[in-house]
mmCIF file of C-alpha atoms and ligand atoms in Angstrom:
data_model
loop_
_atom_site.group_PDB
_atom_site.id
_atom_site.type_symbol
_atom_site.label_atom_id
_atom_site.label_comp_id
_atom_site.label_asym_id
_atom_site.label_seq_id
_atom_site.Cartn_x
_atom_site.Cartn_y
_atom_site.Cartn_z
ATOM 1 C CA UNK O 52 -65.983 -37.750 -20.628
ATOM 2 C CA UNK O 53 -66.328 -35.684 -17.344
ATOM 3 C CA UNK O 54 -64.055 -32.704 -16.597
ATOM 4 C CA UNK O 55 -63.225 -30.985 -13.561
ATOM 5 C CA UNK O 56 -61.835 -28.236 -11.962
ATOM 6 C CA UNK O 57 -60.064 -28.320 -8.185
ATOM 7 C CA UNK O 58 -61.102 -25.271 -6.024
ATOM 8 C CA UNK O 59 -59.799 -24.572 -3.051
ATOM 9 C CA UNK O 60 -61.712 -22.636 -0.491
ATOM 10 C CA UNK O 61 -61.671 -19.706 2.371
ATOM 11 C CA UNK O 62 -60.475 -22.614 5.070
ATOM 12 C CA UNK O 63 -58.160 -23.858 2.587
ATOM 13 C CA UNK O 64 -59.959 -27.140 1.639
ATOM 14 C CA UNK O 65 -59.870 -28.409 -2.022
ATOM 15 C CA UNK O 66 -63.475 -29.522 -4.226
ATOM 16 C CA UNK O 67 -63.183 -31.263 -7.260
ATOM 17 C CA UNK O 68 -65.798 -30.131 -9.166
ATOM 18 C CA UNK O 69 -67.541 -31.411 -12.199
ATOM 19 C CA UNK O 70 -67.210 -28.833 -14.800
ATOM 20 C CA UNK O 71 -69.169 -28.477 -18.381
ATOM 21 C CA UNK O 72 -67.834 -27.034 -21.147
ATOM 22 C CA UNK O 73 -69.703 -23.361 -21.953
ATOM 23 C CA UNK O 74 -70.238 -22.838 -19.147
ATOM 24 C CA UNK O 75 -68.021 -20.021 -16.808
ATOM 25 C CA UNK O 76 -65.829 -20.539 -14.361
ATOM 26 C CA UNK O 77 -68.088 -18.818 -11.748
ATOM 27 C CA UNK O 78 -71.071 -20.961 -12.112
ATOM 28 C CA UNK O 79 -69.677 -23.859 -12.031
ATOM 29 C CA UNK O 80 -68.200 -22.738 -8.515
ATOM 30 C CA UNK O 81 -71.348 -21.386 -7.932
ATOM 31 C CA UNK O 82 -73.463 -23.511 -8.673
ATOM 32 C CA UNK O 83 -71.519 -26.248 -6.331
ATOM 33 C CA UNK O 84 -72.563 -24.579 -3.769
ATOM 34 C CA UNK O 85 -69.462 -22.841 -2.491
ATOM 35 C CA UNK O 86 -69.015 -19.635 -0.996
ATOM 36 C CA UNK O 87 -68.900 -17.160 -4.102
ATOM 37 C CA UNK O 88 -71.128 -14.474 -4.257
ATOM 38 C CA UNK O 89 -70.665 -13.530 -7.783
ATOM 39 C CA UNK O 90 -73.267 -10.345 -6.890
ATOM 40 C CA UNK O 91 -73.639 -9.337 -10.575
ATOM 41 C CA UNK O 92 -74.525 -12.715 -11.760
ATOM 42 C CA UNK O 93 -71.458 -12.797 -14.411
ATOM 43 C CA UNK O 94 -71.603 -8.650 -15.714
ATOM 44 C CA UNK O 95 -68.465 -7.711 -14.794
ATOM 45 C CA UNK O 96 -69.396 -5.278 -12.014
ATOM 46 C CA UNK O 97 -69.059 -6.665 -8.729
ATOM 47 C CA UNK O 98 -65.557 -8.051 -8.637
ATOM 48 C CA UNK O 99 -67.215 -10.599 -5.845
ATOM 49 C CA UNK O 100 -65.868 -13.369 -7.995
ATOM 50 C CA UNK O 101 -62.146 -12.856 -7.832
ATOM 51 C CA UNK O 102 -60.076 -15.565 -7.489
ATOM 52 C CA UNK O 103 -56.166 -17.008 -7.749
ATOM 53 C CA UNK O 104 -55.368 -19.003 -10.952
ATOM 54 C CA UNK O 105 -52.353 -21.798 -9.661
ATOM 55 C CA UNK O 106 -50.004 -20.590 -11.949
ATOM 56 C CA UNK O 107 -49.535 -23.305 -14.187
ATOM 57 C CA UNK O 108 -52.406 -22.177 -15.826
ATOM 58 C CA UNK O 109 -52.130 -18.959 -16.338
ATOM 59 C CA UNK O 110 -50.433 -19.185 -19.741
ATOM 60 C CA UNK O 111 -53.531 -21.697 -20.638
ATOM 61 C CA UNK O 112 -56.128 -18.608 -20.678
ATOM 62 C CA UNK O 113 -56.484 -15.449 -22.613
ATOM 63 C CA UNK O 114 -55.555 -12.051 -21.214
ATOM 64 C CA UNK O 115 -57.817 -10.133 -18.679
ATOM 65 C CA UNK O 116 -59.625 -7.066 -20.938
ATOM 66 C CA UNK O 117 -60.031 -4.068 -20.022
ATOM 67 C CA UNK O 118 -63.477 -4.044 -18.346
ATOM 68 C CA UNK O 119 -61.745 -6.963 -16.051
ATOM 69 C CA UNK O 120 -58.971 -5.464 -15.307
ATOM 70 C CA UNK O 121 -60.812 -2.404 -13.922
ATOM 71 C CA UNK O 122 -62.926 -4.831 -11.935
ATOM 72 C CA UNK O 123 -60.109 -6.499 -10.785
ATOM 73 C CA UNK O 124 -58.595 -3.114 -9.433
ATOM 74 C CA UNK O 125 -61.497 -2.802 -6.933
ATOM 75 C CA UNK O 126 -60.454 -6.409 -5.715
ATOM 76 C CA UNK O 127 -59.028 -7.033 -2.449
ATOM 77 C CA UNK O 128 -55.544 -8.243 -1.871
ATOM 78 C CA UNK O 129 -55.014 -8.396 -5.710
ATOM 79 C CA UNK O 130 -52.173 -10.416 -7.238
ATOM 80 C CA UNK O 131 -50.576 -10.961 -10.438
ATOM 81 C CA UNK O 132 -52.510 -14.281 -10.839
ATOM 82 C CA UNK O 133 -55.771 -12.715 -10.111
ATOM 83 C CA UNK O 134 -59.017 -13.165 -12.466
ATOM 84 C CA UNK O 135 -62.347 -12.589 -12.260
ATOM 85 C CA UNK O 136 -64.221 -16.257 -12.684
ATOM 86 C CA UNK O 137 -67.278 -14.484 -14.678
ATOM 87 C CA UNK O 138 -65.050 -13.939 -17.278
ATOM 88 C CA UNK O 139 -63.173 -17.337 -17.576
ATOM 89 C CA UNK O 140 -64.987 -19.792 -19.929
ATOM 90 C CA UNK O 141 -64.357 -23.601 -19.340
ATOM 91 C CA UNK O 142 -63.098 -25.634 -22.104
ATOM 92 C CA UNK O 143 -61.691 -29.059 -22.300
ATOM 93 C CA UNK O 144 -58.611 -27.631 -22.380
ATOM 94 C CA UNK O 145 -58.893 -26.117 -18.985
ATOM 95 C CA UNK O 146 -59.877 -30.108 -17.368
ATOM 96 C CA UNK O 147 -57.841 -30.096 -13.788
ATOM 97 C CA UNK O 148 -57.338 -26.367 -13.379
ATOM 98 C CA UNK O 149 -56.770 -24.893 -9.976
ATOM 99 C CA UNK O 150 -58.031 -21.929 -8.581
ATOM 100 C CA UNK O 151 -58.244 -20.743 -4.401
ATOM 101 C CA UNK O 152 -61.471 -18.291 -4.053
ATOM 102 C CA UNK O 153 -60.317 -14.898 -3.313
ATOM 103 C CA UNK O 154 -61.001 -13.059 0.087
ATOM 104 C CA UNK O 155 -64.239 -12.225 0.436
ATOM 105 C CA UNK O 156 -65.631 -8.868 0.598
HETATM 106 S S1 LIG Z 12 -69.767 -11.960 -10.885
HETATM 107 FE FE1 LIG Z 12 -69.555 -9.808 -10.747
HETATM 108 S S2 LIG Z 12 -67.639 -9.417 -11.670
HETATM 109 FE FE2 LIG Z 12 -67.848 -11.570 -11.795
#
Protein backbone atom coordinates (compact mmCIF):
# COMPACT_ATOMS: atom_id res chain seq x y z
CA UNK A 1 0.00 0.00 0.00
CA UNK A 2 1.39 3.59 -0.63
CA UNK A 3 0.82 6.42 1.87
CA UNK A 4 1.00 9.99 1.57
CA UNK A 5 1.13 13.12 3.07
CA UNK A 6 -0.35 16.64 1.37
CA UNK A 7 2.08 19.62 1.87
CA UNK A 8 1.36 22.76 1.05
CA UNK A 9 4.04 25.22 0.21
CA UNK A 10 5.48 29.03 0.59
CA UNK A 11 3.15 30.05 -2.68
CA UNK A 12 0.44 28.13 -1.24
CA UNK A 13 0.44 25.12 -3.66
CA UNK A 14 -0.36 21.57 -2.33
CA UNK A 15 2.22 18.13 -3.09
CA UNK A 16 1.04 14.89 -2.41
CA UNK A 17 3.81 13.15 -1.39
CA UNK A 18 4.65 9.53 -1.11
CA UNK A 19 5.48 8.89 2.41
CA UNK A 20 7.26 5.62 4.12
CA UNK A 21 6.67 4.57 7.29
CA UNK A 22 10.03 5.25 9.72
CA UNK A 23 10.84 7.60 8.22
CA UNK A 24 10.29 11.60 9.62
CA UNK A 25 8.20 13.96 8.56
CA UNK A 26 11.09 16.25 7.41
CA UNK A 27 12.69 13.93 5.03
CA UNK A 28 10.10 12.92 3.41
CA UNK A 29 9.44 16.76 2.63
CA UNK A 30 12.87 16.96 2.11
CA UNK A 31 13.71 14.62 0.28
CA UNK A 32 10.78 15.67 -2.38
CA UNK A 33 12.57 18.25 -3.11
CA UNK A 34 10.71 21.13 -1.52
CA UNK A 35 11.88 24.12 0.02
CA UNK A 36 12.84 22.96 3.70
CA UNK A 37 16.07 23.54 4.91
CA UNK A 38 15.98 21.36 7.87
CA UNK A 39 19.81 22.92 8.67
CA UNK A 40 20.49 20.38 11.47
CA UNK A 41 19.64 17.42 9.45
CA UNK A 42 16.81 16.20 12.09
CA UNK A 43 18.85 17.26 15.78
CA UNK A 44 16.56 19.45 17.03
CA UNK A 45 18.62 22.64 16.76
CA UNK A 46 17.78 24.65 13.91
CA UNK A 47 14.04 25.08 14.13
CA UNK A 48 14.39 25.48 10.03
CA UNK A 49 11.83 22.75 9.84
CA UNK A 50 8.80 24.29 11.44
CA UNK A 51 5.71 23.79 10.05
CA UNK A 52 1.57 24.04 10.58
CA UNK A 53 -0.18 20.70 11.37
CA UNK A 54 -4.11 21.21 9.69
CA UNK A 55 -5.69 20.73 12.77
CA UNK A 56 -7.46 17.68 12.35
CA UNK A 57 -4.45 16.08 13.10
CA UNK A 58 -3.19 17.42 15.81
CA UNK A 59 -4.90 15.11 18.30
CA UNK A 60 -3.39 12.14 15.94
CA UNK A 61 0.35 12.91 17.23
CA UNK A 62 2.09 12.89 20.52
CA UNK A 63 2.93 16.05 22.44
CA UNK A 64 5.91 18.37 21.47
CA UNK A 65 8.88 17.60 24.36
CA UNK A 66 10.68 19.76 25.80
CA UNK A 67 13.78 20.05 23.57
CA UNK A 68 10.95 20.90 20.73
CA UNK A 69 9.24 23.13 22.35
CA UNK A 70 12.35 25.25 23.04
CA UNK A 71 13.14 24.93 19.35
CA UNK A 72 9.91 25.85 18.49
CA UNK A 73 10.22 29.15 20.63
CA UNK A 74 13.00 30.41 18.31
CA UNK A 75 10.42 29.84 15.38
CA UNK A 76 8.98 32.56 13.48
CA UNK A 77 5.36 33.47 13.52
CA UNK A 78 4.69 30.48 15.91
CA UNK A 79 1.18 29.09 16.41
CA UNK A 80 -0.59 26.75 18.52
CA UNK A 81 -0.46 24.11 15.70
CA UNK A 82 3.17 24.50 15.21
CA UNK A 83 5.74 21.39 15.13
CA UNK A 84 8.95 20.83 14.22
CA UNK A 85 8.86 18.01 11.19
CA UNK A 86 12.32 16.40 12.55
CA UNK A 87 10.53 15.29 15.31
CA UNK A 88 7.26 13.87 13.74
CA UNK A 89 7.62 10.17 12.75
CA UNK A 90 5.29 8.86 9.90
CA UNK A 91 3.13 5.98 10.57
CA UNK A 92 0.27 4.49 8.75
CA UNK A 93 -1.78 6.11 10.92
CA UNK A 94 -0.70 9.52 9.86
CA UNK A 95 -1.66 8.44 5.69
CA UNK A 96 -3.33 11.93 4.27
CA UNK A 97 -2.00 14.34 6.87
CA UNK A 98 -1.69 18.00 6.08
CA UNK A 99 0.86 20.26 6.90
CA UNK A 100 1.75 24.14 5.16
CA UNK A 101 5.76 24.70 5.53
CA UNK A 102 6.37 27.40 7.93
CA UNK A 103 7.96 30.86 6.95
CA UNK A 104 11.21 30.57 6.17
CA UNK A 105 14.03 32.01 7.96
S1 LIG B 1 15.83 19.97 11.18
FE1 LIG B 1 16.67 21.26 12.71
S2 LIG B 1 15.13 21.31 14.23
FE2 LIG B 1 14.30 20.04 12.69
Amino acid sequence: MNYNILVTDHSGHEHELEATPGFTIMEIIRDAGLDLEAICSGCCACATCHCYLNEEWLDKLNKADDDEESMLDQAYEVKKNSRLTCQLTFSEELNGMKLTLGPKF
